[in-house]
XYZ file of C-alpha atoms in Angstrom:
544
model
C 108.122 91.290 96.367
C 106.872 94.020 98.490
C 107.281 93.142 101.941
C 104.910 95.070 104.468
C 104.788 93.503 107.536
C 105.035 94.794 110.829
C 107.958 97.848 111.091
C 107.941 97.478 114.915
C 106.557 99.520 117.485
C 105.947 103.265 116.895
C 105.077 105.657 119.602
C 101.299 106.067 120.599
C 101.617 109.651 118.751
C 102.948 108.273 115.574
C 101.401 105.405 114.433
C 101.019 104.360 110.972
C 100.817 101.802 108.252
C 104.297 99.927 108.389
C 105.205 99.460 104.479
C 106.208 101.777 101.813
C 104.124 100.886 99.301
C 103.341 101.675 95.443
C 101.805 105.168 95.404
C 97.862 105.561 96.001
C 95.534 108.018 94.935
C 94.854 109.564 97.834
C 91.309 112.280 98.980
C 93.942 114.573 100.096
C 95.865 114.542 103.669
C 95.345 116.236 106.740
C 98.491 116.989 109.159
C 98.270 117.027 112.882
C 101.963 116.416 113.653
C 101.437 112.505 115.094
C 99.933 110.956 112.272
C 101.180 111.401 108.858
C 101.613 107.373 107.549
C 104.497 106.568 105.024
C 101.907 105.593 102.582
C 101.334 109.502 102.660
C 104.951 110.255 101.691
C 105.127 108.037 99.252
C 101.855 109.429 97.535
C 103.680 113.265 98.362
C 106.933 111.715 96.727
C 104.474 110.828 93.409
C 102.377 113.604 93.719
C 99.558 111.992 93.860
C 98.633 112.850 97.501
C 95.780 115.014 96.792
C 95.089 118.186 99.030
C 96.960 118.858 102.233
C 95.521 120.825 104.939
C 96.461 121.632 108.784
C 93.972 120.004 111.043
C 91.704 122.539 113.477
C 93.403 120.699 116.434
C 96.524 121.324 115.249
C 95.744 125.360 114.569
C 94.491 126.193 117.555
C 97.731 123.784 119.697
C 99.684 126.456 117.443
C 98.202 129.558 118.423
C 98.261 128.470 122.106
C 102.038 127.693 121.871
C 102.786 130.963 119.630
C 101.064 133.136 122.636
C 103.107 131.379 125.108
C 106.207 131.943 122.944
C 106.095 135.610 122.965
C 105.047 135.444 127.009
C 108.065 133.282 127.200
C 110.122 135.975 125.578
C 108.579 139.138 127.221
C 109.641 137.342 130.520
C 112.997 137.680 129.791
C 114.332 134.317 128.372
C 116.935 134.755 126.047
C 116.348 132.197 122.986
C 118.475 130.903 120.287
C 117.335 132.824 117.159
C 114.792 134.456 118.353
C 116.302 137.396 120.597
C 119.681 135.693 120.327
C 121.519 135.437 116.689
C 122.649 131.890 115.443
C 125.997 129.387 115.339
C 129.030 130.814 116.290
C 127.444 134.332 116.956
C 125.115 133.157 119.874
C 125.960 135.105 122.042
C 124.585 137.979 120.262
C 121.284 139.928 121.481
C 118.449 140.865 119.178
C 116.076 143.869 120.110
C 112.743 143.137 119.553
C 112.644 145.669 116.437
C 115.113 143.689 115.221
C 113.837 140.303 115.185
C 111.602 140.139 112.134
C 114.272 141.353 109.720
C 116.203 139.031 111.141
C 114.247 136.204 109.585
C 114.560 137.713 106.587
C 118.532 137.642 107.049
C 118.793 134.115 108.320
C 117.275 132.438 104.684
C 119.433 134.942 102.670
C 122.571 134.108 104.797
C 121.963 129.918 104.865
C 121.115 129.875 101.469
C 124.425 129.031 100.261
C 123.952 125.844 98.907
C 125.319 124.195 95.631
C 125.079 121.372 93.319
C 122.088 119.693 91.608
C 118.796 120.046 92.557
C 116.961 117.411 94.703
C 114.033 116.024 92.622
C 111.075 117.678 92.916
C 108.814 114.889 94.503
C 111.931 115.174 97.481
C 111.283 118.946 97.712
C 107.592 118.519 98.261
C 107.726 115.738 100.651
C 110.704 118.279 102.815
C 107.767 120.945 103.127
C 105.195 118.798 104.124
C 107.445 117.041 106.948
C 108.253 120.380 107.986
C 104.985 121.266 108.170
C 103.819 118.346 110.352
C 106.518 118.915 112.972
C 105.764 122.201 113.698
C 102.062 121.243 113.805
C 103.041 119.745 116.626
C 102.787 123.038 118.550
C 106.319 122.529 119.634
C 108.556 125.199 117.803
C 106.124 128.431 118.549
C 105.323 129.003 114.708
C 101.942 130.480 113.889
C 99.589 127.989 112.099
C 99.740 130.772 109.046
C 103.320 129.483 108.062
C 102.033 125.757 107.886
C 99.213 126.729 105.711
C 101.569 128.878 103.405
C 103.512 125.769 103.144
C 100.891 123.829 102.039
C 99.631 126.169 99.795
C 103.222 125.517 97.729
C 102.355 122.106 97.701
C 98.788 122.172 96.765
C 99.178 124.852 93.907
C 102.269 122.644 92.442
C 105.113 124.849 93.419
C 108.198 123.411 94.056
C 111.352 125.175 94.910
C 114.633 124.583 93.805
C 116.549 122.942 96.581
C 120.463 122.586 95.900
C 121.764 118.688 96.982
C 125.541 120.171 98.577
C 126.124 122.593 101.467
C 124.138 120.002 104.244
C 126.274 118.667 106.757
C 123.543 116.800 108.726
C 123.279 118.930 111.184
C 119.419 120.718 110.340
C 118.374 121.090 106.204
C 119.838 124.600 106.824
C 121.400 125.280 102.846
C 118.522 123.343 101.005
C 115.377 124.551 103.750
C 117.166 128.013 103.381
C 116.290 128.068 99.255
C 113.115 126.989 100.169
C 111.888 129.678 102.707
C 113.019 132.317 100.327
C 110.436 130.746 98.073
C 108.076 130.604 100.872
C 108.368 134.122 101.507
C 108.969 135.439 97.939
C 112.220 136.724 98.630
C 114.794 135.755 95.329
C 115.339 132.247 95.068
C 114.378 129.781 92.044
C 110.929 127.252 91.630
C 108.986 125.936 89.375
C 105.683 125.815 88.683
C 104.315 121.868 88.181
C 107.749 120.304 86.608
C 108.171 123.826 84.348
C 111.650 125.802 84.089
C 113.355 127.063 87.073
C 112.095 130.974 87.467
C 112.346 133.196 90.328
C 109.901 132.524 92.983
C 107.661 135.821 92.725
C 106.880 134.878 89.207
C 106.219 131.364 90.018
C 104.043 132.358 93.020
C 102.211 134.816 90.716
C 101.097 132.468 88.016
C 100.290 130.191 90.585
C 97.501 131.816 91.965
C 99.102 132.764 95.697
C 100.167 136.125 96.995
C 103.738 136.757 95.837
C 105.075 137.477 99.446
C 104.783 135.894 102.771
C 106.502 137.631 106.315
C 107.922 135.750 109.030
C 107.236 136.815 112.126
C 110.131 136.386 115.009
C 111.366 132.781 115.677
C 109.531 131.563 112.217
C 113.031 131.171 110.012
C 114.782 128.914 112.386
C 112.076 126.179 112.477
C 111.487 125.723 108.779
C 115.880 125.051 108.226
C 116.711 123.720 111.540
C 115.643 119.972 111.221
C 115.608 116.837 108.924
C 112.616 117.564 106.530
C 114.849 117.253 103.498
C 116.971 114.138 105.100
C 114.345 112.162 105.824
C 112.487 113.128 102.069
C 115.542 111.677 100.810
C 115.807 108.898 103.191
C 111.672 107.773 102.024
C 112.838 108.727 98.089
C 116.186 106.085 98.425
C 113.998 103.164 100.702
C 111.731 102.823 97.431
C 114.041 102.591 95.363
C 116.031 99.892 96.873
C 112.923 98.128 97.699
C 112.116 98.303 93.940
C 115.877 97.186 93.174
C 115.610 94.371 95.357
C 111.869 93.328 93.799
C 113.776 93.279 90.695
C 116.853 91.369 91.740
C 114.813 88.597 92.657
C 113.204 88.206 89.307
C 116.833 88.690 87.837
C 118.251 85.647 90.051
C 114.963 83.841 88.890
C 116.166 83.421 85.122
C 120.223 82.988 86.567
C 118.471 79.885 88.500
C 116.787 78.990 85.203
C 119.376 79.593 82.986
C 121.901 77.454 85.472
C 119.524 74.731 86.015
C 120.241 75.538 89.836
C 119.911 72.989 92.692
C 116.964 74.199 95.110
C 117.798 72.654 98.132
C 119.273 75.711 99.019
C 115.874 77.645 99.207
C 114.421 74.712 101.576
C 111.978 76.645 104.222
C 113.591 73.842 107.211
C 116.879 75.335 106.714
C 116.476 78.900 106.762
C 113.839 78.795 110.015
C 116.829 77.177 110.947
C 118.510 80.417 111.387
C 115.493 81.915 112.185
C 115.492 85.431 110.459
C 112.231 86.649 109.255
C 112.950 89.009 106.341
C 114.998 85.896 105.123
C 112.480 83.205 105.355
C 110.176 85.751 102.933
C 113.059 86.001 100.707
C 113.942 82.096 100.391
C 109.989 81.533 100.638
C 109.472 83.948 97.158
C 112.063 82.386 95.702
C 110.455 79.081 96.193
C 107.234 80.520 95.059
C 108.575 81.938 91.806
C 110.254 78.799 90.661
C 108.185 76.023 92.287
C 107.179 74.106 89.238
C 110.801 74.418 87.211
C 111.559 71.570 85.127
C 114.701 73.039 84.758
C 115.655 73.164 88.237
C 115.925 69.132 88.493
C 117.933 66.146 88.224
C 115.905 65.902 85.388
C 116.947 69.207 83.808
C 120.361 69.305 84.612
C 120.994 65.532 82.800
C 119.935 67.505 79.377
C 123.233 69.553 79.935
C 125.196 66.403 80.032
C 125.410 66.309 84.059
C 124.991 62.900 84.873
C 126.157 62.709 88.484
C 124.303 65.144 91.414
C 125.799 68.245 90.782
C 125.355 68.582 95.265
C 125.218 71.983 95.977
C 125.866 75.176 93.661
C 128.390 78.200 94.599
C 128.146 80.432 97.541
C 126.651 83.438 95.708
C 123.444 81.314 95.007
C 123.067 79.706 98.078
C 123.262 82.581 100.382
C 121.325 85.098 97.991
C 118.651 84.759 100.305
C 120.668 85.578 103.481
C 121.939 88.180 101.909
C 118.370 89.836 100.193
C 116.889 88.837 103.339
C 120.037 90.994 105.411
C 118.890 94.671 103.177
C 115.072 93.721 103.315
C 115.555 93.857 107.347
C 117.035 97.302 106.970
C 114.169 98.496 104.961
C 111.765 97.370 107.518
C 114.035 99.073 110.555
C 113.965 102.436 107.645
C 110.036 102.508 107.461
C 110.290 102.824 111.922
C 112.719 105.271 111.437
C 111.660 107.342 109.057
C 107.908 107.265 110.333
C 108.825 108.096 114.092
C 110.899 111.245 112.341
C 107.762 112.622 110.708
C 106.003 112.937 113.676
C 108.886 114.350 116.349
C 109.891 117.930 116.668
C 113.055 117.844 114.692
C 114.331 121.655 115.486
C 115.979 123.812 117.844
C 114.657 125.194 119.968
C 111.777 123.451 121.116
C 108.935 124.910 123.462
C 107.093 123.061 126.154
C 104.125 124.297 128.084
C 105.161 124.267 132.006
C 102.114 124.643 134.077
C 100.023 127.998 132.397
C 103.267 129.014 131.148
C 105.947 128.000 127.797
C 109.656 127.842 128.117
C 111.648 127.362 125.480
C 114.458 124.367 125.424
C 117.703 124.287 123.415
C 118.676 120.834 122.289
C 119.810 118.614 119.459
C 116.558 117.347 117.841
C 117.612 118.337 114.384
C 120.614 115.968 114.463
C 120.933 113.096 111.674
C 122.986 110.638 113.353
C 120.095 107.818 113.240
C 119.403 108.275 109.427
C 122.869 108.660 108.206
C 124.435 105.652 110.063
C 120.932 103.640 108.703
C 121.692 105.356 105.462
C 125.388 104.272 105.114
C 124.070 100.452 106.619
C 121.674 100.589 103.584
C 124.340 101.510 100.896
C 126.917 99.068 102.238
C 124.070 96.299 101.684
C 122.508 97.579 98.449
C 126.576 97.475 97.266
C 126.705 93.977 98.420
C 123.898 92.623 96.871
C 125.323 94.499 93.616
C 128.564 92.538 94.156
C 126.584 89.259 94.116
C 124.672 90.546 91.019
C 128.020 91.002 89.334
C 128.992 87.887 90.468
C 126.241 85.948 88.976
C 126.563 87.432 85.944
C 130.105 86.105 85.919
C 129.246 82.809 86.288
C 127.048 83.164 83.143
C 129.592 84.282 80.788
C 131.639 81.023 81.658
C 130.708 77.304 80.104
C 132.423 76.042 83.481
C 130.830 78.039 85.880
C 127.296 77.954 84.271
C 127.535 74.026 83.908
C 127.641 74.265 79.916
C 126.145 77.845 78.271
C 128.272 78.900 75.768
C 131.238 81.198 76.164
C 130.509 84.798 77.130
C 126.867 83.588 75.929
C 127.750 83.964 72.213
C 125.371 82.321 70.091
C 126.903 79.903 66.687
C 129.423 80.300 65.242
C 130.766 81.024 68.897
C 134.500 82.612 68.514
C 133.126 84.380 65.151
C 129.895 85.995 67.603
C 131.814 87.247 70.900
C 128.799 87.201 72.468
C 127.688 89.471 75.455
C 131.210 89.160 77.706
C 131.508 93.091 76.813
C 127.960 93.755 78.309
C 129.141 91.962 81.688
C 132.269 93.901 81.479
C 129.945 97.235 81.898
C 128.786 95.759 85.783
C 132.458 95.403 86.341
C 133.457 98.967 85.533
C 130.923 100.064 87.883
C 131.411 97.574 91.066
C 134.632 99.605 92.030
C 133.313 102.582 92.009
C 130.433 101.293 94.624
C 132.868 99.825 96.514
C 134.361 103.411 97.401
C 131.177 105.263 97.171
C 130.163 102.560 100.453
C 132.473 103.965 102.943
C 130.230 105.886 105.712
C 129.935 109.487 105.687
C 128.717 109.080 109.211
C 132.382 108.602 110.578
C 133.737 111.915 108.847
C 132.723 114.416 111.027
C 134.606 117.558 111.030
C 134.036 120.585 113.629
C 132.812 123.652 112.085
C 131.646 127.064 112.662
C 134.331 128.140 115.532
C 133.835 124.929 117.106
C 130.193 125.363 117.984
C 129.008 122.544 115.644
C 132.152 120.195 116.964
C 130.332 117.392 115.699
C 128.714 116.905 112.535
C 126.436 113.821 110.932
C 127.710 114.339 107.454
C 124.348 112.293 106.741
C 123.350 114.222 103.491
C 126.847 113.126 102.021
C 126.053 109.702 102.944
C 122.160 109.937 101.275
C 123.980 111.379 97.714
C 126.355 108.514 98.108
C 123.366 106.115 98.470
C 121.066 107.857 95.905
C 124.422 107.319 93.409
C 125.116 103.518 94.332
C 121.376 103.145 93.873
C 121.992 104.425 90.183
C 125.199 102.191 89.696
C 123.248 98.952 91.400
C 120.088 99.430 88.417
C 122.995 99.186 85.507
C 124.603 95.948 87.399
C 120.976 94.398 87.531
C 120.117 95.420 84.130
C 123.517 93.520 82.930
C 122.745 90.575 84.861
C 119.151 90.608 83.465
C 120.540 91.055 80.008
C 123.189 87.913 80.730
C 120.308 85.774 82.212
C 117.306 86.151 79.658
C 120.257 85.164 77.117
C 121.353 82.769 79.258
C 117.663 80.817 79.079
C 117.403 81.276 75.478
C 120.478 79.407 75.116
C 119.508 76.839 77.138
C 115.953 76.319 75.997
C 117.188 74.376 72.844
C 118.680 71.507 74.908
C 115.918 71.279 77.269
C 113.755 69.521 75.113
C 110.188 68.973 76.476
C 110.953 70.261 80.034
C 109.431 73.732 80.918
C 111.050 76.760 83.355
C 108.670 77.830 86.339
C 105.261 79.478 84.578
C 106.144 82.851 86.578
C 110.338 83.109 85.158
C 108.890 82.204 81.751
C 106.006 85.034 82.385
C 109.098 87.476 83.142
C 111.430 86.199 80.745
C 108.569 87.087 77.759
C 108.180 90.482 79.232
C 112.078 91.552 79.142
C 111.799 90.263 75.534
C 109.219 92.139 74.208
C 111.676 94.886 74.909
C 114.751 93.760 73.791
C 115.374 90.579 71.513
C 117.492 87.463 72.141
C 121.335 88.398 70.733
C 122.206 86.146 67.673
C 124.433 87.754 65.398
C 126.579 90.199 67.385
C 125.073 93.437 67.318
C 125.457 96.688 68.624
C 125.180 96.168 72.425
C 124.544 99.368 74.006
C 121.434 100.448 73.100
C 119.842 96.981 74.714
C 122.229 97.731 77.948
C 120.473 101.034 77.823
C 116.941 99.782 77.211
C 117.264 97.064 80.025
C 118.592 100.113 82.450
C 115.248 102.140 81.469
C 113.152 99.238 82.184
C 114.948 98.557 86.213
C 114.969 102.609 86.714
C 111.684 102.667 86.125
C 110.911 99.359 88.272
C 109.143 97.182 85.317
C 111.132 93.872 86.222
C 109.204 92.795 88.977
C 108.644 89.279 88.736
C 105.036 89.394 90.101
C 104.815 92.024 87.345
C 103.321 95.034 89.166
């Protein structure tokens, strides 16, 4: 279920298509700095944007705001890397001879980053958000850098962009890597998905001039924002979106396989509470199991229950609160993250004052919006992995599941232990959610002599996501596992009565990849198949 209604309002100077949606093949994008849609960063994030190019509007805002720049500088005002050196060494003066080299010195010195790389679809998408903001004439860059920039992107060069060193406050380790690609100076790429080589050699074989200068003022823009943050940010939102998609169709067959009451999805009760993203969610649930057999007092007598069984447990009859909860964050994400592709995330920014520019030191690189919404978002997606866990508790158990067999073992049961092992594997990995959920964005830590007194810590809290997101697709792929085998066990007591045309649909698909367990068997390569098949987002129960 992919959910695209309206994010909310955007500013005049950003607006764009409100959902995140599966990637397009796109003519190619132009960037003017106000209008770059997140149907365009997804298609970046795939690659399958086509050609980027700086508008003519946007060039010539550029050159008008380099010129004043300069003017700005030749006046007299002293800027923050520019003609004054960066952090804790502020207060130092540059000479104008120096400046240029100093650009130079600012990648070399910031790239100091660690760890593993982001993925390359992250790492293109960083470049071309940098790229918008400073089309927006605000950071004094010459329109030469954006087009360089682009260049990367169009000829398939992506550099290497190390995931540690980021404290939130500006890409400044990760942007750092990627300027000295930019400009040819050391650093690692690769040239569409090849090995990691050093960037000259990359550049080469591209086709593009192995070198690129920066000019005074240039370095500082390209490291001082949230281009890889909010990259990371788009990356995460699609795929929880696609985790929750397939959650659904997972709690589909548990609702099946339980012979679940449906009261609990009735439309009157959840307009009762009046939450939109919820009404969807109990209003696709409806949809994919409106003409269950299974799902009756009909059903549920074949399993021997001959009284109303009047409501089920908690964890199926607030699913949809809580889906509903995470699919409301994803819609407040798609705001966010589209109002910070089109804002002048840097320090510092340049505004035109009359005929002349002045430059303006401020905070606009800080991540304090995305990392809180990032640490919101993991807390939820480890919730709803919780209730996944749950389910697939209930099952294993002939109590709980209102008569499947033990641990879902098939006859003899006792001789076959069943699949109780394969729920076990959610369980090891529910703790270690549980710790991964704690914010980032209340650990900051002053740094750098006390000039950066406060810090987002927001990258730690998108790696911490980007894990739990990893941990959530096993949990799902267990409960998937436990509720396929859970209808197959069911099916032969069911006797004429059919499950909802759209669960059977789904249930046929998971088993053309991996049979119904009989006989025990060696477990883990079907764990690992049914992991493959939610990483990769083909459990959707509308089957896109």
């Amino acid at each position: 279920m992919v959910l695209t209604g309206s994010a909310g309002p955007v500013p005049a100077r950003a607006q764009a298509p409100a959902g995140i949606t599966a990637p397009v093949k796109a003519a190619g994008v132009v960037l003017d700095g106000g209008h770059l849609t997140l149907d365009q960063m997804n298609a970046v994030l795939a690659g399958s944007a086509g050609p980027l190019r700086l508008a003519s509007s946007a060039a010539t805002r550029m050159d008008e705001a380099r010129a004043g720049a300069l003017a700005a500088l030749k006046s007299g005002q002293r800027v923050y890397g520019w003609n004054q050196a960066l952090g804790p060494l502020k207060d130092h003066p540059l000479t104008t001879a120096q400046q240029r080299d100093f650009q130079r010195r600012i990648l070399r010195s910031h790239a100091a980053g660690v760890g593993e790389e982001v993925p390359a679809g992250v790492a293109r998408l960083a470049l071309v958000l940098r790229a918008n903001a400073m089309a927006r004439g605000h950071m004094g860059v010459r329109p030469e850098m954006v087009r360089r920039m682009l260049a990367l992107v169009n000829a398939g060069v992506t550099p290497v962009m190390p995931s540690v060193g980021s404290l939130g406050t500006g890409d400044l380790q990760p942007m750092a890597a990627a300027g000295m690609v930019l400009t040819g100076d050391g650093a690692m790429a690769r040239l569409r998905g090849g090995p990691a080589r050093p960037a000259g050699q990359v550049l080469e074989q591209a086709g593009l001039p192995s070198t690129f200068a920066l000019e005074a003022g240039e370095a500082l823009p390209l490291i001082s924002g949230s281009g890889v943050l909010t990259a990371r940010y788009a990356a995460s939102v699609v795929r929880a979106e696609r985790f929750l998609d397939q959650f659904d169709g997972a709690f589909g067959l548990f609702l099946e396989a339980t012979r679940a009451e449906a009261s609990s999805l009735d439309a009157r009760t959840h307009a009762e509470r009046g939450v939109p993203a919820e009404e969807d969610e109990a209003a696709f649930l409806r949809e994919l199991t409106e003409d269950s057999e299974w799902m009756t007092e009909k059903g549920r007598l074949q399993f021997g229950e001959k009284s109303p069984r009047v409501q089920d447990a908690v964890s199926v009859r607030a699913a949809p609160h809580i889906v509903g909860t995470v699919r409301q964050t994803l819609e407040e994400a798609r705001t966010i993250i589209g109002r910070e592709a089109n804002a002048s995330t840097s320090n510092p920014l340049l505004f035109k004052a009359g005929s002349t520019y002045e430059f303006v030191m401020g905070g606009n690189w800080d991540g304090a919006q995305i990392g809180h919404a990032l640490d919101t978002l993991n807390a939820q997606i480890t919730d709803v992995a919780v209730l996944s866990h749950e389910l697939s508790g209930r099952l294993i158990s002939s109590k709980w599941s209102y008569g499947l067999p033990d641990n879902l073992a098939s006859e003899p049961v006792g001789l076959n232990s069943g699949m109780v092992q394969v729920q076990t594997v959610g369980a090891a990995l529910i703790p270690e959610m549980q710790v991964r959920a704690m914010p980032a964005g209340v650990l900051s830590r002053p740094e750098k002599f006390g000039q950066e007194d406060h810090n987002t810590m927001a990258m730690a809290s998108v790696r911490n996501l980007d894990d739990n997101l990893d941990r959530a697709e096993t949990v799902l792929a267990v409960q998937f596992l436990l509720a396929a085998q859970g209808v197959d066990l069911a099916k032969p007591k069911m006797g004429e009565l059919t499950p909802a045309k759209r669960t059977t649909e789904l249930h046929q698909r998971f088993r053309d990849h991996i049979p119904a367990l009989g006989q025990d068997r060696w477990m883990t390569p079907d764990v690992e198949e049914a992991v493959d098949l939610v990483r990769h987002g083909r459990l959707r129960p509308d089957g896109s």
